[in-house]
Coordinates of C-alpha atoms (C1' of nucleotides) in Angstrom, one line a residue:
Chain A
X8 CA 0.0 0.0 0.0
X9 CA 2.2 2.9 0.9
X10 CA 3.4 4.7 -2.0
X11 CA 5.6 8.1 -2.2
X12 CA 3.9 11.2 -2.5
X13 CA 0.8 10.0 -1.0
X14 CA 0.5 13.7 1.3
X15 CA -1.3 15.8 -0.9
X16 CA -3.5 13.0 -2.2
X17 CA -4.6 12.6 1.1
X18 CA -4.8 16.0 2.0
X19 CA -7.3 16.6 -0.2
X20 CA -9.1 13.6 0.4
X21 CA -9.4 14.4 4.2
X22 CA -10.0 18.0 3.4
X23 CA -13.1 16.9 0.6
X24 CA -14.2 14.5 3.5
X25 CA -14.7 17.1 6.1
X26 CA -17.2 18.9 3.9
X27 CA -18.7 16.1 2.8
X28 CA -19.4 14.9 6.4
X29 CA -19.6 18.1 8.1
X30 CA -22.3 19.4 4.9
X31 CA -24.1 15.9 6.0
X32 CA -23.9 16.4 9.6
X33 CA -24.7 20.2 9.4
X34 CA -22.2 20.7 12.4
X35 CA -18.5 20.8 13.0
X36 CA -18.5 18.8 15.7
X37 CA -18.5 15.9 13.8
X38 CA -15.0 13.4 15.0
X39 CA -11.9 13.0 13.0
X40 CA -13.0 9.1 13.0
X41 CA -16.0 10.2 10.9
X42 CA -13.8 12.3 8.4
X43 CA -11.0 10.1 8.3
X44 CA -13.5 6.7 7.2
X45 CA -15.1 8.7 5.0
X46 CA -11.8 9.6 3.6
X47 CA -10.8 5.6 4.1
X48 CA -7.9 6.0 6.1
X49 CA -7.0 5.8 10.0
X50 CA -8.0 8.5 11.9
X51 CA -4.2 8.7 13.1
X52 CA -3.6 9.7 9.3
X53 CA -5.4 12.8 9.9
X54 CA -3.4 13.7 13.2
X55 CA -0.8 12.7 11.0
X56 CA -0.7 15.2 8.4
X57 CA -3.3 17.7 10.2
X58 CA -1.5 18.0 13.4
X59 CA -4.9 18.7 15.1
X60 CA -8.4 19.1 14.1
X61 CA -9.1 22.2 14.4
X62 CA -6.1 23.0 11.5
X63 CA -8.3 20.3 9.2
X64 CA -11.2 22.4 10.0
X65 CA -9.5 25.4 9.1
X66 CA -8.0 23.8 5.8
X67 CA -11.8 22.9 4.9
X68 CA -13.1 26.5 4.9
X69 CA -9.9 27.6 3.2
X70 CA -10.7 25.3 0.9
X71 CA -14.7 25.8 0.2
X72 CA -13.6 29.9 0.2
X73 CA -11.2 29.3 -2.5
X74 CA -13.5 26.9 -4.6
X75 CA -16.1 30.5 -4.4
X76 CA -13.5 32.7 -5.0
X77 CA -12.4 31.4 -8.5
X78 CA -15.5 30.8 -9.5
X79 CA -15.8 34.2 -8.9
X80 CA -12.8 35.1 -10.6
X81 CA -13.5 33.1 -13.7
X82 CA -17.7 34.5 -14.1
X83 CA -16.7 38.1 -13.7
X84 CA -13.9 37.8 -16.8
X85 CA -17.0 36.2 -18.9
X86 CA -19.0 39.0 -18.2
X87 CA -18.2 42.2 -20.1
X88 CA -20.0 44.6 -18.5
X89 CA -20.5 46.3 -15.1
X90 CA -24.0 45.8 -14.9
X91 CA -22.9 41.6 -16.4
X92 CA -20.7 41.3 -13.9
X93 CA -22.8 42.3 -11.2
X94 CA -25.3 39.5 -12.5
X95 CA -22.7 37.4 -12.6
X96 CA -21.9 37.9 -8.7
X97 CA -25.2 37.2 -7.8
X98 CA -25.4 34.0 -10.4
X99 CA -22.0 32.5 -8.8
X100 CA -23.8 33.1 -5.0
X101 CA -26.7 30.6 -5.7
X102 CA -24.6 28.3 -8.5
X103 CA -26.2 24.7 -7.8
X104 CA -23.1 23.7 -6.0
X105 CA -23.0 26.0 -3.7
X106 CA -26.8 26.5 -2.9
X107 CA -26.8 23.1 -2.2
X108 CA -28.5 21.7 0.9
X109 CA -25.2 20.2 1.8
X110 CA -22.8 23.5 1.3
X111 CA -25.2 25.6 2.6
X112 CA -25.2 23.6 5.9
X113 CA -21.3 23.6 5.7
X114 CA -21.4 27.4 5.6
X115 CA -24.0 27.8 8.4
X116 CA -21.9 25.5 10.5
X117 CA -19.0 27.9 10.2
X118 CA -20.8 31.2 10.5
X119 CA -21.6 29.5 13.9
X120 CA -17.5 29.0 14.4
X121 CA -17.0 31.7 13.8
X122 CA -17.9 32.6 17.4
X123 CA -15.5 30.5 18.4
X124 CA -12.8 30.4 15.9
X125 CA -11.1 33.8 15.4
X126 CA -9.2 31.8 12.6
X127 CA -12.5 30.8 10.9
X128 CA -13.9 33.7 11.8
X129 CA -11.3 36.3 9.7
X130 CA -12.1 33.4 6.9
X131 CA -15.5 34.5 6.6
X132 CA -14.7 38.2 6.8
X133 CA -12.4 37.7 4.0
X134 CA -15.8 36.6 2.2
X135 CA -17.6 39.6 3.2
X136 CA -15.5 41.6 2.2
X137 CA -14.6 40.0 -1.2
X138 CA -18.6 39.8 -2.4
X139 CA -19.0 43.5 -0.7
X140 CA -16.1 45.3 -2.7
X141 CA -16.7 43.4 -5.7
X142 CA -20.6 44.4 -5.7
X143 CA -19.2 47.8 -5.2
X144 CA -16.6 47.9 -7.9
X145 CA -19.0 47.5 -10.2
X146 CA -22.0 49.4 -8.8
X147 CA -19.5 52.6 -8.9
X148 CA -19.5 52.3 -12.6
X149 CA -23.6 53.2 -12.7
X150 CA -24.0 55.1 -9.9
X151 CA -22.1 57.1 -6.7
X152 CA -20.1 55.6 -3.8
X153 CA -22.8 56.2 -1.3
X154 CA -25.3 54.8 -3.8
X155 CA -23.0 51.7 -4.4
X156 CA -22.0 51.3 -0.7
X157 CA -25.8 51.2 0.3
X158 CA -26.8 48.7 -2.6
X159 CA -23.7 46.8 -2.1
X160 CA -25.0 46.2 1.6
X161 CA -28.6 45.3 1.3
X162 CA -27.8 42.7 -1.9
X163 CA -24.8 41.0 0.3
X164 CA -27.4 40.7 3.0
X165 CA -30.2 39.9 1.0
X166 CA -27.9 36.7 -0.5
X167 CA -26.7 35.9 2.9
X168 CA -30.5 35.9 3.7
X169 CA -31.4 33.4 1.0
X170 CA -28.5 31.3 2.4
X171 CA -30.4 31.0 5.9
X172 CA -33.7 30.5 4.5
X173 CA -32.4 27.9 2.2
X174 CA -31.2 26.2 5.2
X175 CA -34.5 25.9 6.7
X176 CA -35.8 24.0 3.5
X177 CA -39.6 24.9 4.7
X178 CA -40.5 27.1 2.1
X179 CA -37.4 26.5 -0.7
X180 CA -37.0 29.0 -2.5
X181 CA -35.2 27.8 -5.6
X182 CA -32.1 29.0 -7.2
X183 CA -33.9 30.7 -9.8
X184 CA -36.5 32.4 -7.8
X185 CA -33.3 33.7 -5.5
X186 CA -30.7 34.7 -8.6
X187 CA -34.4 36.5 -9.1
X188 CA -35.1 38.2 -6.2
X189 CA -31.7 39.6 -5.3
X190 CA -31.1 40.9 -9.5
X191 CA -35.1 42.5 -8.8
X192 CA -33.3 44.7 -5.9
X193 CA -30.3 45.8 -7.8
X194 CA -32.5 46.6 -10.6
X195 CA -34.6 48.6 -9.0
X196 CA -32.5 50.3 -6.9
X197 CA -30.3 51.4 -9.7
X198 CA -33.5 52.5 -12.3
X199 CA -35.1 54.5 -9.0
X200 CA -31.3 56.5 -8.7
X201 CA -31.7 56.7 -13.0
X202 CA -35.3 58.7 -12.4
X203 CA -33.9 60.8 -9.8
X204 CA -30.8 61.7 -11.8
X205 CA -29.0 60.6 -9.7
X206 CA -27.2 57.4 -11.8
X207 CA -24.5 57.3 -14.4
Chain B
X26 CA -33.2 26.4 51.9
X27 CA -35.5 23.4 50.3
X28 CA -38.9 25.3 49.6
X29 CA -41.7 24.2 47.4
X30 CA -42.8 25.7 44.3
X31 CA -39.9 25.9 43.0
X32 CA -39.6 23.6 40.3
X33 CA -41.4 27.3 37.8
X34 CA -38.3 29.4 39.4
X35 CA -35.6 27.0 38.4
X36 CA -37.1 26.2 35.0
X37 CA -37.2 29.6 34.8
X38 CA -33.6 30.4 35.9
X39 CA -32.0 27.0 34.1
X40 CA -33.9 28.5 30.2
X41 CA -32.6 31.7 31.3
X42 CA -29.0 30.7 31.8
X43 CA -28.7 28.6 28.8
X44 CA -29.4 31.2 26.7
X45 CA -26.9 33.3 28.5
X46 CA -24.4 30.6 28.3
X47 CA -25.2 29.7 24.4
X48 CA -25.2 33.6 23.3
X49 CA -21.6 33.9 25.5
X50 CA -20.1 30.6 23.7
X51 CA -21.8 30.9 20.5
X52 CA -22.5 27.5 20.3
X53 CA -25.2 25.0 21.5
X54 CA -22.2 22.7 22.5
X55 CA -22.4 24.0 25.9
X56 CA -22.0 21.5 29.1
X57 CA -25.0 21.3 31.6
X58 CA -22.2 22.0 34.0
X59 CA -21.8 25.6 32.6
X60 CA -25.7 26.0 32.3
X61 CA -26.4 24.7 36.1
X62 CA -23.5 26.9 37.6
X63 CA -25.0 30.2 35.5
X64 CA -28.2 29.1 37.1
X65 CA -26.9 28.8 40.4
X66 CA -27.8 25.2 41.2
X67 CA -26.5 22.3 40.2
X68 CA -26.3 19.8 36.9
X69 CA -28.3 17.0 38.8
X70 CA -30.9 19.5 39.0
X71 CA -31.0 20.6 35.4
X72 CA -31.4 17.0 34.5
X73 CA -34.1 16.5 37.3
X74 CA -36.3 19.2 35.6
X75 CA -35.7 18.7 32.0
X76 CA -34.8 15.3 31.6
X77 CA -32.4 15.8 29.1
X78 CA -30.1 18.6 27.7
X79 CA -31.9 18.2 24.4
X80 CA -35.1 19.2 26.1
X81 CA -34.1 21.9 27.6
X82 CA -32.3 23.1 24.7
X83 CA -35.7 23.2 23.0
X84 CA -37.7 25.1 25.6
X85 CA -34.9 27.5 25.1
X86 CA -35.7 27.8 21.7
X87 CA -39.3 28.0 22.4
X88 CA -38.7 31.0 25.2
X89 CA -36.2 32.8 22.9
X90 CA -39.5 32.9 20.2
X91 CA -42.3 33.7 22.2
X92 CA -40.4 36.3 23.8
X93 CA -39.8 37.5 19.9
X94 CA -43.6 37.0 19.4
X95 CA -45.1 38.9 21.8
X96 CA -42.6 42.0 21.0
X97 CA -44.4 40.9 17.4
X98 CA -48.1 41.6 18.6
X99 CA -47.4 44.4 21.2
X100 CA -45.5 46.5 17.9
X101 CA -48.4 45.8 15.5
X102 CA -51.4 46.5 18.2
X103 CA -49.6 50.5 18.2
X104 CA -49.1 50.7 14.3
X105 CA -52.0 52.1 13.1
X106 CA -51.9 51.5 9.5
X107 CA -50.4 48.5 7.3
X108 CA -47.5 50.6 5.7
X109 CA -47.1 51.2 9.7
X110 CA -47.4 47.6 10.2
X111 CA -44.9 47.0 8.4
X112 CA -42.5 49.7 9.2
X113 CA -43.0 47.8 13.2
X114 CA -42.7 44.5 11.8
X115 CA -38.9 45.4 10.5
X116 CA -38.7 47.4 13.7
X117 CA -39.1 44.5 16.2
X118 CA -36.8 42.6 14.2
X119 CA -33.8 44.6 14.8
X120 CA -34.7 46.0 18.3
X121 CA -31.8 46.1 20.7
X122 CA -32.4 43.1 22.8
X123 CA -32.7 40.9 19.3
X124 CA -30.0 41.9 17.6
X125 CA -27.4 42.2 20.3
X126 CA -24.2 39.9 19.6
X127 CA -25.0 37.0 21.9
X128 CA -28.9 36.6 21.2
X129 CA -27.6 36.9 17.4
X130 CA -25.2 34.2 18.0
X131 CA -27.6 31.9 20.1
X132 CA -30.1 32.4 17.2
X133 CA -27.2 30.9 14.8
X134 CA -26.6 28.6 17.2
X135 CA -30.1 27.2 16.7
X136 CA -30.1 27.7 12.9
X137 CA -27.1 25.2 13.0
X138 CA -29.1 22.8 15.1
X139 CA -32.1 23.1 13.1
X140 CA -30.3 20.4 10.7
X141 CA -30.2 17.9 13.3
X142 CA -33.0 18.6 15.7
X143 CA -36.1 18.0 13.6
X144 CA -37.9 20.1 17.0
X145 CA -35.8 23.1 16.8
X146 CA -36.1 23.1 13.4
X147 CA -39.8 22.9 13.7
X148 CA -39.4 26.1 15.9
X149 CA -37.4 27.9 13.2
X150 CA -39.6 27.2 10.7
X151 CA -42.7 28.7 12.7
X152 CA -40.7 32.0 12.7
X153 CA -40.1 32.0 9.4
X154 CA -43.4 31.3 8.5
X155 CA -45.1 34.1 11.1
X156 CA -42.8 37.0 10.1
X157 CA -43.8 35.9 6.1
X158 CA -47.1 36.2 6.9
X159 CA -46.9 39.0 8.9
X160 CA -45.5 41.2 6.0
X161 CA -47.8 39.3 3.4
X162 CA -50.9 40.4 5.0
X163 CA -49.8 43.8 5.8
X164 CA -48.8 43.9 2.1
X165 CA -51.5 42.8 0.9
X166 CA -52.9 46.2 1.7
X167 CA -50.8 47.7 -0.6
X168 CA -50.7 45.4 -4.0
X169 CA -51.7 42.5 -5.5
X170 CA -50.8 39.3 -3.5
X171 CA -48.1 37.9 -5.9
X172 CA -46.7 41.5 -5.2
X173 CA -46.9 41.3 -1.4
X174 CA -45.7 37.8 -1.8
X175 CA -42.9 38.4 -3.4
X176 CA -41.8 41.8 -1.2
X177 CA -42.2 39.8 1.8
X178 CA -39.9 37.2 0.7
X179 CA -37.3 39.7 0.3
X180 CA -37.9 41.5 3.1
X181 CA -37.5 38.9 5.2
X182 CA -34.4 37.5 3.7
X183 CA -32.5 40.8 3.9
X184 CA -33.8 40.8 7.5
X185 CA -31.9 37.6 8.4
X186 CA -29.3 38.1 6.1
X187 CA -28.2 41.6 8.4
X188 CA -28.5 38.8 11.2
X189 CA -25.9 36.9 9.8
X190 CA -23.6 39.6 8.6
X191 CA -24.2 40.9 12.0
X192 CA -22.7 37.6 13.7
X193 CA -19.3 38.2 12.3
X194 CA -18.8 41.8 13.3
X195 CA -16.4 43.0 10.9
X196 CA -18.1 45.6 9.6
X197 CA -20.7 46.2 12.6
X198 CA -23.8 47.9 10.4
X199 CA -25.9 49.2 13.7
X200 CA -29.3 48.9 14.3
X201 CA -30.6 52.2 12.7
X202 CA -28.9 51.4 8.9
X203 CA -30.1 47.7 9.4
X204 CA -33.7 49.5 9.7
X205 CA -33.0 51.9 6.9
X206 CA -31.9 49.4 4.5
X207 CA -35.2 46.9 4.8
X208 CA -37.3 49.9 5.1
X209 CA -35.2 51.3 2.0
X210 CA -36.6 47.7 0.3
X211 CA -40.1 47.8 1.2
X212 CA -40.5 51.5 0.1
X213 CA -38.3 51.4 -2.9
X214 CA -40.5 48.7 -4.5
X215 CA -43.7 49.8 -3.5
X216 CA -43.2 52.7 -5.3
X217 CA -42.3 51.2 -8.0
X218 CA -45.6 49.2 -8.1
X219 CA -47.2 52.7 -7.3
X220 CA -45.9 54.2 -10.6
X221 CA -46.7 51.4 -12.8
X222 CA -50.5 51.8 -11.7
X223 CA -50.4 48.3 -9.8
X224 CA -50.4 49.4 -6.1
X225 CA -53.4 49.6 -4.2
Chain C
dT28 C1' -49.4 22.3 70.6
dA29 C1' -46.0 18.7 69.9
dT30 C1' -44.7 14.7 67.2
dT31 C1' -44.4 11.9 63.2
dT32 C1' -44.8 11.1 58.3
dT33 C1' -44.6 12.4 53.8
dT34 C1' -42.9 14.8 49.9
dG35 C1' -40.4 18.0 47.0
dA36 C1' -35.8 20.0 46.3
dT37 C1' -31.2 19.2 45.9
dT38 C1' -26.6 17.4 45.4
dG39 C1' -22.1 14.5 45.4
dA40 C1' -20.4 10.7 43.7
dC41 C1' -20.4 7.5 40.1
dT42 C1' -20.9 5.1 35.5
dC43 C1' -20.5 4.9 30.9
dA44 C1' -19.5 6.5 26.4
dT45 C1' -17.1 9.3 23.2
dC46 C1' -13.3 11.4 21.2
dA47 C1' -8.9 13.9 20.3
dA48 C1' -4.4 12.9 20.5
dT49 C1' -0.2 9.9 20.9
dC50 C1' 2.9 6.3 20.0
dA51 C1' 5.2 2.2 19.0
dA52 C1' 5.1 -1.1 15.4
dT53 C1' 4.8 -2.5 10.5
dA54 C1' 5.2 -2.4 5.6
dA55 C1' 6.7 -0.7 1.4
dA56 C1' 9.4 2.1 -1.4
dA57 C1' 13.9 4.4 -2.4
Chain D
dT17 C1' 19.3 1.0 5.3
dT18 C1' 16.8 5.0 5.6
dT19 C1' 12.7 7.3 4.8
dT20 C1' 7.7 7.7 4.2
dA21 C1' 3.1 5.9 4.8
dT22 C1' 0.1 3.8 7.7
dT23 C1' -2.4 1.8 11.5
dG24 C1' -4.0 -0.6 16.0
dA25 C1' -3.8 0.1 20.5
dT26 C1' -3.9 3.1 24.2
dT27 C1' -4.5 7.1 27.1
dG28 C1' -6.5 11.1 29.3
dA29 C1' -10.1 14.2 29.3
dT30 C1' -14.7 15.5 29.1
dG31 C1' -19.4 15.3 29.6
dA32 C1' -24.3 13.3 29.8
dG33 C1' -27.1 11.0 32.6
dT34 C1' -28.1 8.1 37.0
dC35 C1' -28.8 7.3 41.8
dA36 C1' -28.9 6.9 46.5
dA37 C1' -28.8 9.9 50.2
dT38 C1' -29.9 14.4 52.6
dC39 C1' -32.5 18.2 54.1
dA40 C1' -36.3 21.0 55.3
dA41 C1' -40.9 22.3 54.6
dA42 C1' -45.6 20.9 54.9
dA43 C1' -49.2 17.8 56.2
dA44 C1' -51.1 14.6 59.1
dT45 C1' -51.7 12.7 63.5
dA46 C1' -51.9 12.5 68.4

DNA sequence: TATTTTTGATTGACTCATCAATCAATAAAA
DNA sequence: TTTTATTGATTGATGAGTCAATCAAAAATA
């Protein structure tokens, strides 16, 4: 069995795991034991190479932020104009595999580490941030700072919102009628600063 | 010290302190130990009234809400008209006590457990449902139902989306802009509705 | 009123299970 | 032979839940 140059292999294994069993389990306290079968190897493995869990768990967001931010990256060089890219910000945001039951669980569960975590927690602020001056980038092109600060904020929170909801899965909302709902308040935010001459 | 009656007090005191203890640890991964020593008494006890922590995890959940509901029906008997209504409605949401760090953290807490508890969930779900309905109706005032429905959904998302974004405190957004931005919401696409001659 | 009995309140000590983390041992490649 | 990969076995800590025993108020009885 043991081969050379098996670390990354199984970094990402154990890494792909975790989501998988923490999306499943819709917490974080899920064992190393869990991770590490789903993963088929020994949970001493993932001491092994992870030291401790909490630096797999910290590799795991790491990993799901990076997965969202080239996706990111990649949608907003397809789309050619400001107004495109910020569609394509709020497409990437509910993109199947991300709005899925699963993810969305996974991201809930480390929101609520967040409290804990100050590690997981600057993780997610890096989010914030990104989706927040991103939104704003663009808005600036159609209307003022102030105007593009304010939209920026209600749209983040409106798709951070749709997150929460989606979590519940009483009412689901549906990746359409979401990618809907959030363009609907851009929209008409940005035609009500066009009437009041106020756009660009 | 033994006196009767007191089994009201200590359930009382026990809910109390767990939501105390959750909202300071962010978690629901809090010992009985932590939540009988806020409550004064001791883990024995906790287990005497409640049975289990799961239980009294859930009348936590169940206090937390009916304290939220009866801020609800207190705001709306003052509000006069529906746009008032509504205006109280977003109001109550983001009144002080609510949207302070550790009751938003406790309610995060619960969203997280919501994927394993089917009873909290059931809680979460009720709140959901009572603050759609809630706007819906008072909506429904004001345009056509697909209208109100559609508004309300928003509305409410960007109302537990400012929750969230709340939770991490990087960019703290305050209680008054939280207001102004769901009231900006509600507002902006009424009038819209207004202009196109299909408001009420 | 004085005494006994009953009952609710309360806890310390204990059990049992779980889990993160460690480590020594093994097996295969280099 | 040295290094890398891998695991079974073990440990130490933690925490939920149980239980028998204690204490004091209240109720019943004399």
């Amino acid at each position: 069995m043991p081969k050379v140059g098996m670390e990354p292999v199984r970094r990402k294994a154990l890494v792909d795991a975790a989501l998988r069993v923490i999306g499943d389990q819709g917490t974080l306290a899920v064992t190393m034991s869990d991770i590490a079968r789903r993963a088929g190897v020994s949970p001493a493995l993932a001491h092994h190479y992870f030291g401790s869990k909490e630096q797999l768990l910290i590799e795991t967001v790491r990993s799901l932020l990076r997965q969202l931010r080239d996706d990111t990256v990649t949608a907003l060089n397809v789309a050619p104009t400001p107004r495109e890219k910020l569609s394509a910000l709020i497409r990437v945001s509910f993109q199947a595999s991300q709005f899925a039951p699963d993810t969305v669980a996974a991201w809930l569960a480390f929101y609520s580490e967040a409290q804990r975590s100050e590690d997981v927690r600057r993780f997610l602020v890096v989010y914030a941030r990104r989706l927040r001056s991103n939104l704003v980038a663009n808005l600036k092109a159609l209307c003022s700072v102030d105007d593009a600060e304010r939209i920026a904020e209600g749209a983040a929170a409106m798709i951070d919102g749709l997150y929460i909801r989606q979590s519940l899965r009483s009412a689901p909302i549906g990746i359409e009628a979401s990618i809907a709902l959030t363009e609907d308040y851009v929209t008409s935010h940005l035609d009500q600063l066009h009437r009041q001459g106020r756009a660009k």
